[in-house]
Amino acid sequence: MAGRGDPPEGTPEGLPGGEDEYRSVVFDEAFVRAAHLQEYSARERMGEHALAVRNRPGPIGRHGSGQALLLALLILLAFGTAVYLGLRNPYQPPPDQRAEPLRTTVVPLAPQGPVPGGDPARLLARSPAAEYRTGAAGINLPVAARTTHFSEGQVVTALSIAKDYLVASSLEPDVLAGQTVRPARLLLDPDQLAQFDRSVSAPADDGRHAVAAWVVRFDPRQVTVAEPAPRVQGTLRFAETTADTLDVTADHTFTYALRPAVQGPGTDAAASLFTVHRTLHFRFDREDLRMHRAELLVSTVEAGPQACGADTGGGLRPLLAGAAVPAKAGPALTDPYATDRPTAPALCGALAPAAQPRP
């Protein structure tokens, strides 16, 4: 006999109300306990203004506030650590260091006889500069390598700035002609600009303000630079001096063909050679490398043929073809083509005959 409330044949298969229809929505006891909403009992619902259900704190509700507090504590801890490390960081950038004043030495080299003259190209071919390269091509950068605290790229930058200064101060036609000093000035550390400007406007042979120590330029009223272009040869060396400074030493010889600025009508005065041996000591800090500028520490210049006794602070005063000075004993012979050697400490030197073009 069928159960009470069921059809005699039982519940038809596939019709609504069957046992399988509700099997997927049966909730176990654990699910019911975890529910956030709980239905009030019949007695509780009879009360005035009673709600049908009430919130029931579950596992998430119990732990949510604790997780928020833990997250806040972690944020405060991270912020405090960042502040502490910022105050105690041992790798703070070095303080800005002012550039030192340039120390200058300019040594004129007196000829031992009349200055040879002739065609510029032939003079160069018979001089020690015959195998020198022309212009900036004669200033070659050495193979760069990283140092303890400077990368290879930073070393290349320092060498490139040194070369740029040599070109701007020794080979720029307008600088040689005495028309401007701006190309060299733009490459200097700002702390040295006042010293540079005074050396140009009021030069003095005082070890600080010799204009020839900064740039090679000739008095346009006396001489002009003739073709071919100047010949150059020398070396660049680098070394790390401190963790924050990189030094570069430039040792180069420049040979110029010069003619008198004033010539007779219809004449082509003979040219002569003038040789300048420059040793420049550069220093770079990281700001100099970033700003593409240089600090000059020491500049030593030996140049001839020049007469001794002239004011070397005011610039170079070449002796031209055929000029001579009285021979006198005194300083040892100096060859400006001999680089990588101690420079002459005297205020005047004697130009070695080997430095002049061969007859």
mmCIF file of N, CA and C in Angstrom, residues 201-321:
data_model
loop_
_atom_site.group_PDB
_atom_site.id
_atom_site.type_symbol
_atom_site.label_atom_id
_atom_site.label_comp_id
_atom_site.label_asym_id
_atom_site.label_seq_id
_atom_site.Cartn_x
_atom_site.Cartn_y
_atom_site.Cartn_z
ATOM 1 N N SER A 201 91.496 88.582 -19.382
ATOM 2 C CA SER A 201 91.361 90.041 -19.388
ATOM 3 C C SER A 201 92.563 90.755 -18.765
ATOM 4 N N ALA A 202 93.197 90.126 -17.764
ATOM 5 C CA ALA A 202 94.343 90.756 -17.093
ATOM 6 C C ALA A 202 95.391 89.684 -16.803
ATOM 7 N N PRO A 203 96.027 89.130 -17.846
ATOM 8 C CA PRO A 203 96.994 88.038 -17.632
ATOM 9 C C PRO A 203 98.191 88.502 -16.818
ATOM 10 N N ALA A 204 98.747 87.542 -16.077
ATOM 11 C CA ALA A 204 99.916 87.845 -15.243
ATOM 12 C C ALA A 204 100.747 86.586 -15.093
ATOM 13 N N ASP A 205 102.057 86.769 -15.001
ATOM 14 C CA ASP A 205 102.981 85.650 -14.836
ATOM 15 C C ASP A 205 103.160 85.386 -13.335
ATOM 16 N N ASP A 206 102.079 84.956 -12.681
ATOM 17 C CA ASP A 206 102.081 84.769 -11.228
ATOM 18 C C ASP A 206 101.781 83.333 -10.814
ATOM 19 N N GLY A 207 101.831 82.415 -11.777
ATOM 20 C CA GLY A 207 101.529 81.024 -11.453
ATOM 21 C C GLY A 207 100.057 80.706 -11.366
ATOM 22 N N ARG A 208 99.193 81.673 -11.659
ATOM 23 C CA ARG A 208 97.743 81.465 -11.586
ATOM 24 C C ARG A 208 97.004 82.019 -12.801
ATOM 25 N N HIS A 209 97.557 83.050 -13.454
ATOM 26 C CA HIS A 209 96.779 83.769 -14.452
ATOM 27 C C HIS A 209 97.513 83.937 -15.781
ATOM 28 N N ALA A 210 98.288 82.947 -16.182
ATOM 29 C CA ALA A 210 98.933 82.969 -17.501
ATOM 30 C C ALA A 210 97.929 82.465 -18.527
ATOM 31 N N VAL A 211 97.570 83.307 -19.474
ATOM 32 C CA VAL A 211 96.548 82.918 -20.436
ATOM 33 C C VAL A 211 97.009 81.750 -21.293
ATOM 34 N N ALA A 212 98.324 81.637 -21.548
ATOM 35 C CA ALA A 212 98.829 80.538 -22.377
ATOM 36 C C ALA A 212 98.681 79.187 -21.691
ATOM 37 N N ALA A 213 98.456 79.187 -20.381
ATOM 38 C CA ALA A 213 98.234 77.928 -19.680
ATOM 39 C C ALA A 213 96.830 77.388 -19.933
ATOM 40 N N TRP A 214 95.916 78.264 -20.300
ATOM 41 C CA TRP A 214 94.543 77.858 -20.578
ATOM 42 C C TRP A 214 94.322 77.552 -22.056
ATOM 43 N N VAL A 215 94.796 78.454 -22.923
ATOM 44 C CA VAL A 215 94.557 78.312 -24.358
ATOM 45 C C VAL A 215 95.824 78.694 -25.116
ATOM 46 N N VAL A 216 95.941 78.149 -26.327
ATOM 47 C CA VAL A 216 97.013 78.554 -27.248
ATOM 48 C C VAL A 216 96.414 79.574 -28.206
ATOM 49 N N ARG A 217 96.906 80.793 -28.133
ATOM 50 C CA ARG A 217 96.428 81.815 -29.063
ATOM 51 C C ARG A 217 97.567 82.783 -29.357
ATOM 52 N N PHE A 218 97.506 83.378 -30.532
ATOM 53 C CA PHE A 218 98.566 84.271 -30.993
ATOM 54 C C PHE A 218 97.997 85.671 -31.204
ATOM 55 N N ASP A 219 98.859 86.640 -31.062
ATOM 56 C CA ASP A 219 98.468 88.028 -31.272
ATOM 57 C C ASP A 219 98.205 88.238 -32.767
ATOM 58 N N PRO A 220 96.969 88.504 -33.158
ATOM 59 C CA PRO A 220 96.662 88.635 -34.592
ATOM 60 C C PRO A 220 97.356 89.839 -35.231
ATOM 61 N N ARG A 221 97.852 90.750 -34.430
ATOM 62 C CA ARG A 221 98.587 91.891 -34.988
ATOM 63 C C ARG A 221 99.998 91.512 -35.372
ATOM 64 N N GLN A 222 100.493 90.365 -34.868
ATOM 65 C CA GLN A 222 101.863 89.953 -35.109
ATOM 66 C C GLN A 222 101.981 88.766 -36.050
ATOM 67 N N VAL A 223 101.161 87.742 -35.840
ATOM 68 C CA VAL A 223 101.296 86.509 -36.614
ATOM 69 C C VAL A 223 99.942 85.993 -37.050
ATOM 70 N N THR A 224 99.967 85.166 -38.071
ATOM 71 C CA THR A 224 98.785 84.421 -38.509
ATOM 72 C C THR A 224 99.169 82.952 -38.648
ATOM 73 N N VAL A 225 98.191 82.086 -38.450
ATOM 74 C CA VAL A 225 98.427 80.645 -38.587
ATOM 75 C C VAL A 225 98.277 80.277 -40.055
ATOM 76 N N ALA A 226 99.313 79.665 -40.620
ATOM 77 C CA ALA A 226 99.329 79.303 -42.040
ATOM 78 C C ALA A 226 98.916 77.845 -42.222
ATOM 79 N N GLU A 227 98.575 77.516 -43.428
ATOM 80 C CA GLU A 227 98.314 76.117 -43.789
ATOM 81 C C GLU A 227 99.654 75.418 -44.007
ATOM 82 N N PRO A 228 99.729 74.120 -43.814
ATOM 83 C CA PRO A 228 98.652 73.199 -43.434
ATOM 84 C C PRO A 228 98.291 73.304 -41.957
ATOM 85 N N ALA A 229 97.260 72.547 -41.573
ATOM 86 C CA ALA A 229 96.752 72.587 -40.207
ATOM 87 C C ALA A 229 97.825 72.114 -39.224
ATOM 88 N N PRO A 230 97.692 72.484 -37.951
ATOM 89 C CA PRO A 230 98.677 72.064 -36.952
ATOM 90 C C PRO A 230 98.825 70.550 -36.882
ATOM 91 N N ARG A 231 100.035 70.131 -36.547
ATOM 92 C CA ARG A 231 100.324 68.702 -36.351
ATOM 93 C C ARG A 231 100.348 68.407 -34.852
ATOM 94 N N VAL A 232 99.867 67.211 -34.478
ATOM 95 C CA VAL A 232 99.692 66.887 -33.056
ATOM 96 C C VAL A 232 100.123 65.454 -32.803
ATOM 97 N N GLN A 233 100.719 65.259 -31.624
ATOM 98 C CA GLN A 233 100.998 63.899 -31.149
ATOM 99 C C GLN A 233 101.140 63.932 -29.643
ATOM 100 N N GLY A 234 100.668 62.873 -28.985
ATOM 101 C CA GLY A 234 100.795 62.811 -27.532
ATOM 102 C C GLY A 234 100.019 61.658 -26.943
ATOM 103 N N THR A 235 99.818 61.715 -25.634
ATOM 104 C CA THR A 235 99.168 60.621 -24.914
ATOM 105 C C THR A 235 98.158 61.168 -23.920
ATOM 106 N N LEU A 236 97.176 60.325 -23.602
ATOM 107 C CA LEU A 236 96.219 60.571 -22.534
ATOM 108 C C LEU A 236 96.278 59.393 -21.571
ATOM 109 N N ARG A 237 96.348 59.691 -20.287
ATOM 110 C CA ARG A 237 96.364 58.637 -19.268
ATOM 111 C C ARG A 237 95.307 58.947 -18.211
ATOM 112 N N PHE A 238 94.740 57.901 -17.617
ATOM 113 C CA PHE A 238 93.709 58.100 -16.602
ATOM 114 C C PHE A 238 94.040 57.282 -15.362
ATOM 115 N N ALA A 239 93.546 57.734 -14.219
ATOM 116 C CA ALA A 239 93.738 57.025 -12.960
ATOM 117 C C ALA A 239 92.685 57.494 -11.967
ATOM 118 N N GLU A 240 92.179 56.559 -11.189
ATOM 119 C CA GLU A 240 91.247 56.911 -10.116
ATOM 120 C C GLU A 240 92.053 57.375 -8.904
ATOM 121 N N THR A 241 91.764 58.574 -8.416
ATOM 122 C CA THR A 241 92.510 59.117 -7.272
ATOM 123 C C THR A 241 91.761 58.924 -5.964
ATOM 124 N N THR A 242 90.454 59.062 -5.973
ATOM 125 C CA THR A 242 89.615 58.754 -4.819
ATOM 126 C C THR A 242 88.367 58.041 -5.329
ATOM 127 N N ALA A 243 87.519 57.639 -4.408
ATOM 128 C CA ALA A 243 86.290 56.958 -4.806
ATOM 129 C C ALA A 243 85.362 57.871 -5.590
ATOM 130 N N ASP A 244 85.613 59.180 -5.532
ATOM 131 C CA ASP A 244 84.711 60.130 -6.191
ATOM 132 C C ASP A 244 85.397 60.979 -7.246
ATOM 133 N N THR A 245 86.680 60.759 -7.517
ATOM 134 C CA THR A 245 87.382 61.585 -8.506
ATOM 135 C C THR A 245 88.214 60.721 -9.440
ATOM 136 N N LEU A 246 88.243 61.155 -10.696
ATOM 137 C CA LEU A 246 88.998 60.471 -11.745
ATOM 138 C C LEU A 246 89.912 61.509 -12.384
ATOM 139 N N ASP A 247 91.212 61.206 -12.485
ATOM 140 C CA ASP A 247 92.187 62.133 -13.055
ATOM 141 C C ASP A 247 92.602 61.680 -14.446
ATOM 142 N N VAL A 248 92.819 62.668 -15.322
ATOM 143 C CA VAL A 248 93.325 62.415 -16.672
ATOM 144 C C VAL A 248 94.502 63.352 -16.907
ATOM 145 N N THR A 249 95.603 62.803 -17.404
ATOM 146 C CA THR A 249 96.791 63.596 -17.736
ATOM 147 C C THR A 249 96.978 63.587 -19.243
ATOM 148 N N ALA A 250 97.060 64.779 -19.819
ATOM 149 C CA ALA A 250 97.271 64.936 -21.266
ATOM 150 C C ALA A 250 98.673 65.480 -21.494
ATOM 151 N N ASP A 251 99.441 64.806 -22.337
ATOM 152 C CA ASP A 251 100.817 65.207 -22.645
ATOM 153 C C ASP A 251 100.955 65.222 -24.164
ATOM 154 N N HIS A 252 100.888 66.435 -24.772
ATOM 155 C CA HIS A 252 100.851 66.547 -26.227
ATOM 156 C C HIS A 252 101.770 67.652 -26.728
ATOM 157 N N THR A 253 102.266 67.451 -27.938
ATOM 158 C CA THR A 253 103.060 68.456 -28.638
ATOM 159 C C THR A 253 102.298 68.913 -29.869
ATOM 160 N N PHE A 254 102.159 70.246 -30.009
ATOM 161 C CA PHE A 254 101.460 70.860 -31.128
ATOM 162 C C PHE A 254 102.476 71.675 -31.939
ATOM 163 N N THR A 255 102.462 71.518 -33.251
ATOM 164 C CA THR A 255 103.359 72.262 -34.132
ATOM 165 C C THR A 255 102.535 73.098 -35.095
ATOM 166 N N TYR A 256 102.782 74.421 -35.086
ATOM 167 C CA TYR A 256 102.024 75.374 -35.894
ATOM 168 C C TYR A 256 102.950 76.018 -36.921
ATOM 169 N N ALA A 257 102.431 76.230 -38.111
ATOM 170 C CA ALA A 257 103.133 77.011 -39.134
ATOM 171 C C ALA A 257 102.622 78.446 -39.052
ATOM 172 N N LEU A 258 103.532 79.387 -38.867
ATOM 173 C CA LEU A 258 103.152 80.783 -38.668
ATOM 174 C C LEU A 258 103.783 81.672 -39.736
ATOM 175 N N ARG A 259 103.073 82.770 -40.049
ATOM 176 C CA ARG A 259 103.593 83.814 -40.942
ATOM 177 C C ARG A 259 103.410 85.168 -40.256
ATOM 178 N N PRO A 260 104.177 86.163 -40.665
ATOM 179 C CA PRO A 260 103.946 87.516 -40.140
ATOM 180 C C PRO A 260 102.563 88.013 -40.532
ATOM 181 N N ALA A 261 101.913 88.721 -39.605
ATOM 182 C CA ALA A 261 100.590 89.256 -39.905
ATOM 183 C C ALA A 261 100.658 90.370 -40.930
ATOM 184 N N VAL A 262 101.738 91.140 -40.911
ATOM 185 C CA VAL A 262 101.899 92.249 -41.842
ATOM 186 C C VAL A 262 102.967 91.869 -42.851
ATOM 187 N N GLN A 263 102.601 91.865 -44.115
ATOM 188 C CA GLN A 263 103.533 91.499 -45.179
ATOM 189 C C GLN A 263 103.563 92.612 -46.226
ATOM 190 N N GLY A 264 104.660 92.663 -46.906
ATOM 191 C CA GLY A 264 104.780 93.666 -47.962
ATOM 192 C C GLY A 264 103.852 93.356 -49.108
ATOM 193 N N PRO A 265 103.487 94.356 -49.884
ATOM 194 C CA PRO A 265 102.568 94.141 -51.017
ATOM 195 C C PRO A 265 103.173 93.199 -52.050
ATOM 196 N N GLY A 266 102.373 92.230 -52.451
ATOM 197 C CA GLY A 266 102.799 91.294 -53.478
ATOM 198 C C GLY A 266 103.837 90.300 -53.031
ATOM 199 N N THR A 267 104.070 90.181 -51.715
ATOM 200 C CA THR A 267 105.068 89.237 -51.206
ATOM 201 C C THR A 267 104.389 88.153 -50.395
ATOM 202 N N ASP A 268 105.044 87.033 -50.306
ATOM 203 C CA ASP A 268 104.573 85.926 -49.481
ATOM 204 C C ASP A 268 105.699 85.597 -48.513
ATOM 205 N N ALA A 269 105.623 86.188 -47.313
ATOM 206 C CA ALA A 269 106.710 86.052 -46.350
ATOM 207 C C ALA A 269 106.914 84.588 -45.993
ATOM 208 N N ALA A 270 108.146 84.250 -45.693
ATOM 209 C CA ALA A 270 108.478 82.880 -45.310
ATOM 210 C C ALA A 270 107.772 82.514 -44.004
ATOM 211 N N ALA A 271 107.366 81.271 -43.943
ATOM 212 C CA ALA A 271 106.733 80.760 -42.726
ATOM 213 C C ALA A 271 107.797 80.182 -41.802
ATOM 214 N N SER A 272 107.434 79.967 -40.582
ATOM 215 C CA SER A 272 108.302 79.299 -39.608
ATOM 216 C C SER A 272 107.433 78.398 -38.743
ATOM 217 N N LEU A 273 108.080 77.488 -38.046
ATOM 218 C CA LEU A 273 107.355 76.566 -37.183
ATOM 219 C C LEU A 273 107.444 77.028 -35.742
ATOM 220 N N PHE A 274 106.354 76.826 -35.015
ATOM 221 C CA PHE A 274 106.296 77.147 -33.586
ATOM 222 C C PHE A 274 105.752 75.925 -32.871
ATOM 223 N N THR A 275 106.452 75.469 -31.853
ATOM 224 C CA THR A 275 106.117 74.216 -31.175
ATOM 225 C C THR A 275 105.684 74.496 -29.741
ATOM 226 N N VAL A 276 104.577 73.880 -29.344
ATOM 227 C CA VAL A 276 104.031 74.032 -27.989
ATOM 228 C C VAL A 276 103.863 72.645 -27.384
ATOM 229 N N HIS A 277 104.541 72.435 -26.274
ATOM 230 C CA HIS A 277 104.396 71.178 -25.530
ATOM 231 C C HIS A 277 103.524 71.462 -24.304
ATOM 232 N N ARG A 278 102.332 70.858 -24.287
ATOM 233 C CA ARG A 278 101.368 71.095 -23.209
ATOM 234 C C ARG A 278 101.193 69.835 -22.366
ATOM 235 N N THR A 279 101.284 70.010 -21.060
ATOM 236 C CA THR A 279 100.963 68.941 -20.114
ATOM 237 C C THR A 279 99.845 69.449 -19.217
ATOM 238 N N LEU A 280 98.674 68.851 -19.343
ATOM 239 C CA LEU A 280 97.499 69.281 -18.591
ATOM 240 C C LEU A 280 97.039 68.150 -17.674
ATOM 241 N N HIS A 281 96.766 68.514 -16.431
ATOM 242 C CA HIS A 281 96.260 67.555 -15.446
ATOM 243 C C HIS A 281 94.799 67.906 -15.162
ATOM 244 N N PHE A 282 93.889 67.026 -15.584
ATOM 245 C CA PHE A 282 92.457 67.231 -15.386
ATOM 246 C C PHE A 282 91.973 66.411 -14.190
ATOM 247 N N ARG A 283 90.916 66.900 -13.551
ATOM 248 C CA ARG A 283 90.236 66.128 -12.504
ATOM 249 C C ARG A 283 88.735 66.181 -12.762
ATOM 250 N N PHE A 284 88.078 65.031 -12.614
ATOM 251 C CA PHE A 284 86.639 64.919 -12.851
ATOM 252 C C PHE A 284 85.969 64.277 -11.647
ATOM 253 N N ASP A 285 84.891 64.895 -11.163
ATOM 254 C CA ASP A 285 84.016 64.194 -10.241
ATOM 255 C C ASP A 285 82.780 63.753 -11.026
ATOM 256 N N ARG A 286 81.845 63.112 -10.350
ATOM 257 C CA ARG A 286 80.698 62.553 -11.066
ATOM 258 C C ARG A 286 79.816 63.647 -11.667
ATOM 259 N N GLU A 287 79.736 64.794 -11.011
ATOM 260 C CA GLU A 287 78.957 65.894 -11.556
ATOM 261 C C GLU A 287 79.625 66.450 -12.813
ATOM 262 N N ASP A 288 80.964 66.514 -12.819
ATOM 263 C CA ASP A 288 81.669 66.961 -14.029
ATOM 264 C C ASP A 288 81.382 66.034 -15.196
ATOM 265 N N LEU A 289 81.389 64.742 -14.942
ATOM 266 C CA LEU A 289 81.124 63.790 -16.014
ATOM 267 C C LEU A 289 79.697 63.944 -16.531
ATOM 268 N N ARG A 290 78.767 64.169 -15.620
ATOM 269 C CA ARG A 290 77.374 64.320 -16.033
ATOM 270 C C ARG A 290 77.157 65.597 -16.834
ATOM 271 N N MET A 291 77.851 66.680 -16.445
ATOM 272 C CA MET A 291 77.671 67.986 -17.098
ATOM 273 C C MET A 291 78.644 68.208 -18.252
ATOM 274 N N HIS A 292 79.519 67.260 -18.521
ATOM 275 C CA HIS A 292 80.499 67.349 -19.616
ATOM 276 C C HIS A 292 81.377 68.595 -19.445
ATOM 277 N N ARG A 293 82.094 68.626 -18.316
ATOM 278 C CA ARG A 293 82.986 69.737 -18.035
ATOM 279 C C ARG A 293 84.213 69.207 -17.314
ATOM 280 N N ALA A 294 85.248 70.040 -17.214
ATOM 281 C CA ALA A 294 86.519 69.599 -16.656
ATOM 282 C C ALA A 294 87.033 70.601 -15.635
ATOM 283 N N GLU A 295 87.800 70.078 -14.691
ATOM 284 C CA GLU A 295 88.548 70.908 -13.751
ATOM 285 C C GLU A 295 90.033 70.741 -14.070
ATOM 286 N N LEU A 296 90.725 71.853 -14.311
ATOM 287 C CA LEU A 296 92.163 71.821 -14.585
ATOM 288 C C LEU A 296 92.923 72.061 -13.290
ATOM 289 N N LEU A 297 93.804 71.130 -12.950
ATOM 290 C CA LEU A 297 94.605 71.270 -11.737
ATOM 291 C C LEU A 297 95.946 71.921 -12.022
ATOM 292 N N VAL A 298 96.650 71.419 -13.044
ATOM 293 C CA VAL A 298 97.998 71.904 -13.357
ATOM 294 C C VAL A 298 98.128 72.019 -14.873
ATOM 295 N N SER A 299 98.752 73.117 -15.319
ATOM 296 C CA SER A 299 99.046 73.294 -16.734
ATOM 297 C C SER A 299 100.483 73.766 -16.877
ATOM 298 N N THR A 300 101.279 72.996 -17.610
ATOM 299 C CA THR A 300 102.672 73.351 -17.879
ATOM 300 C C THR A 300 102.868 73.440 -19.381
ATOM 301 N N VAL A 301 103.401 74.571 -19.832
ATOM 302 C CA VAL A 301 103.566 74.831 -21.254
ATOM 303 C C VAL A 301 105.022 75.178 -21.532
ATOM 304 N N GLU A 302 105.613 74.503 -22.508
ATOM 305 C CA GLU A 302 106.938 74.847 -23.040
ATOM 306 C C GLU A 302 106.734 75.210 -24.504
ATOM 307 N N ALA A 303 107.163 76.398 -24.905
ATOM 308 C CA ALA A 303 106.860 76.850 -26.263
ATOM 309 C C ALA A 303 108.025 77.632 -26.837
ATOM 310 N N GLY A 304 108.304 77.397 -28.109
ATOM 311 C CA GLY A 304 109.373 78.116 -28.774
ATOM 312 C C GLY A 304 109.344 77.896 -30.286
ATOM 313 N N PRO A 305 110.097 78.738 -30.984
ATOM 314 C CA PRO A 305 111.087 79.680 -30.469
ATOM 315 C C PRO A 305 110.478 80.981 -29.939
ATOM 316 N N GLN A 306 110.900 81.354 -28.715
ATOM 317 C CA GLN A 306 110.530 82.610 -28.089
ATOM 318 C C GLN A 306 111.776 83.201 -27.425
ATOM 319 N N ALA A 307 111.724 84.482 -27.196
ATOM 320 C CA ALA A 307 112.831 85.134 -26.490
ATOM 321 C C ALA A 307 112.605 85.031 -24.996
ATOM 322 N N CYS A 308 113.656 84.780 -24.257
ATOM 323 C CA CYS A 308 113.563 84.770 -22.799
ATOM 324 C C CYS A 308 113.392 86.206 -22.299
ATOM 325 N N GLY A 309 112.783 86.337 -21.142
ATOM 326 C CA GLY A 309 112.604 87.656 -20.559
ATOM 327 C C GLY A 309 111.282 88.288 -20.893
ATOM 328 N N ALA A 310 110.583 87.782 -21.873
ATOM 329 C CA ALA A 310 109.278 88.344 -22.208
ATOM 330 C C ALA A 310 108.255 87.916 -21.157
ATOM 331 N N ASP A 311 107.230 88.693 -21.007
ATOM 332 C CA ASP A 311 106.160 88.381 -20.055
ATOM 333 C C ASP A 311 105.344 87.209 -20.596
ATOM 334 N N THR A 312 105.554 86.043 -19.992
ATOM 335 C CA THR A 312 104.861 84.853 -20.484
ATOM 336 C C THR A 312 103.401 84.817 -20.056
ATOM 337 N N GLY A 313 103.028 85.630 -19.073
ATOM 338 C CA GLY A 313 101.637 85.630 -18.642
ATOM 339 C C GLY A 313 100.707 86.191 -19.697
ATOM 340 N N GLY A 314 101.221 87.125 -20.512
ATOM 341 C CA GLY A 314 100.376 87.783 -21.489
ATOM 342 C C GLY A 314 100.112 86.995 -22.743
ATOM 343 N N GLY A 315 100.720 85.853 -22.915
ATOM 344 C CA GLY A 315 100.478 85.038 -24.098
ATOM 345 C C GLY A 315 101.778 84.658 -24.777
ATOM 346 N N LEU A 316 101.657 83.888 -25.839
ATOM 347 C CA LEU A 316 102.812 83.407 -26.581
ATOM 348 C C LEU A 316 103.313 84.479 -27.545
ATOM 349 N N ARG A 317 104.639 84.613 -27.643
ATOM 350 C CA ARG A 317 105.253 85.622 -28.510
ATOM 351 C C ARG A 317 106.286 84.937 -29.413
ATOM 352 N N PRO A 318 105.841 84.310 -30.485
ATOM 353 C CA PRO A 318 106.761 83.543 -31.338
ATOM 354 C C PRO A 318 107.783 84.441 -32.029
ATOM 355 N N LEU A 319 108.992 83.884 -32.173
ATOM 356 C CA LEU A 319 109.991 84.482 -33.061
ATOM 357 C C LEU A 319 109.779 83.885 -34.444
ATOM 358 N N LEU A 320 109.698 84.734 -35.451
ATOM 359 C CA LEU A 320 109.377 84.272 -36.799
ATOM 360 C C LEU A 320 110.638 84.024 -37.614
ATOM 361 N N ALA A 321 110.461 83.632 -38.864
ATOM 362 C CA ALA A 321 111.578 83.235 -39.736
ATOM 363 C C ALA A 321 112.660 84.316 -39.782
#
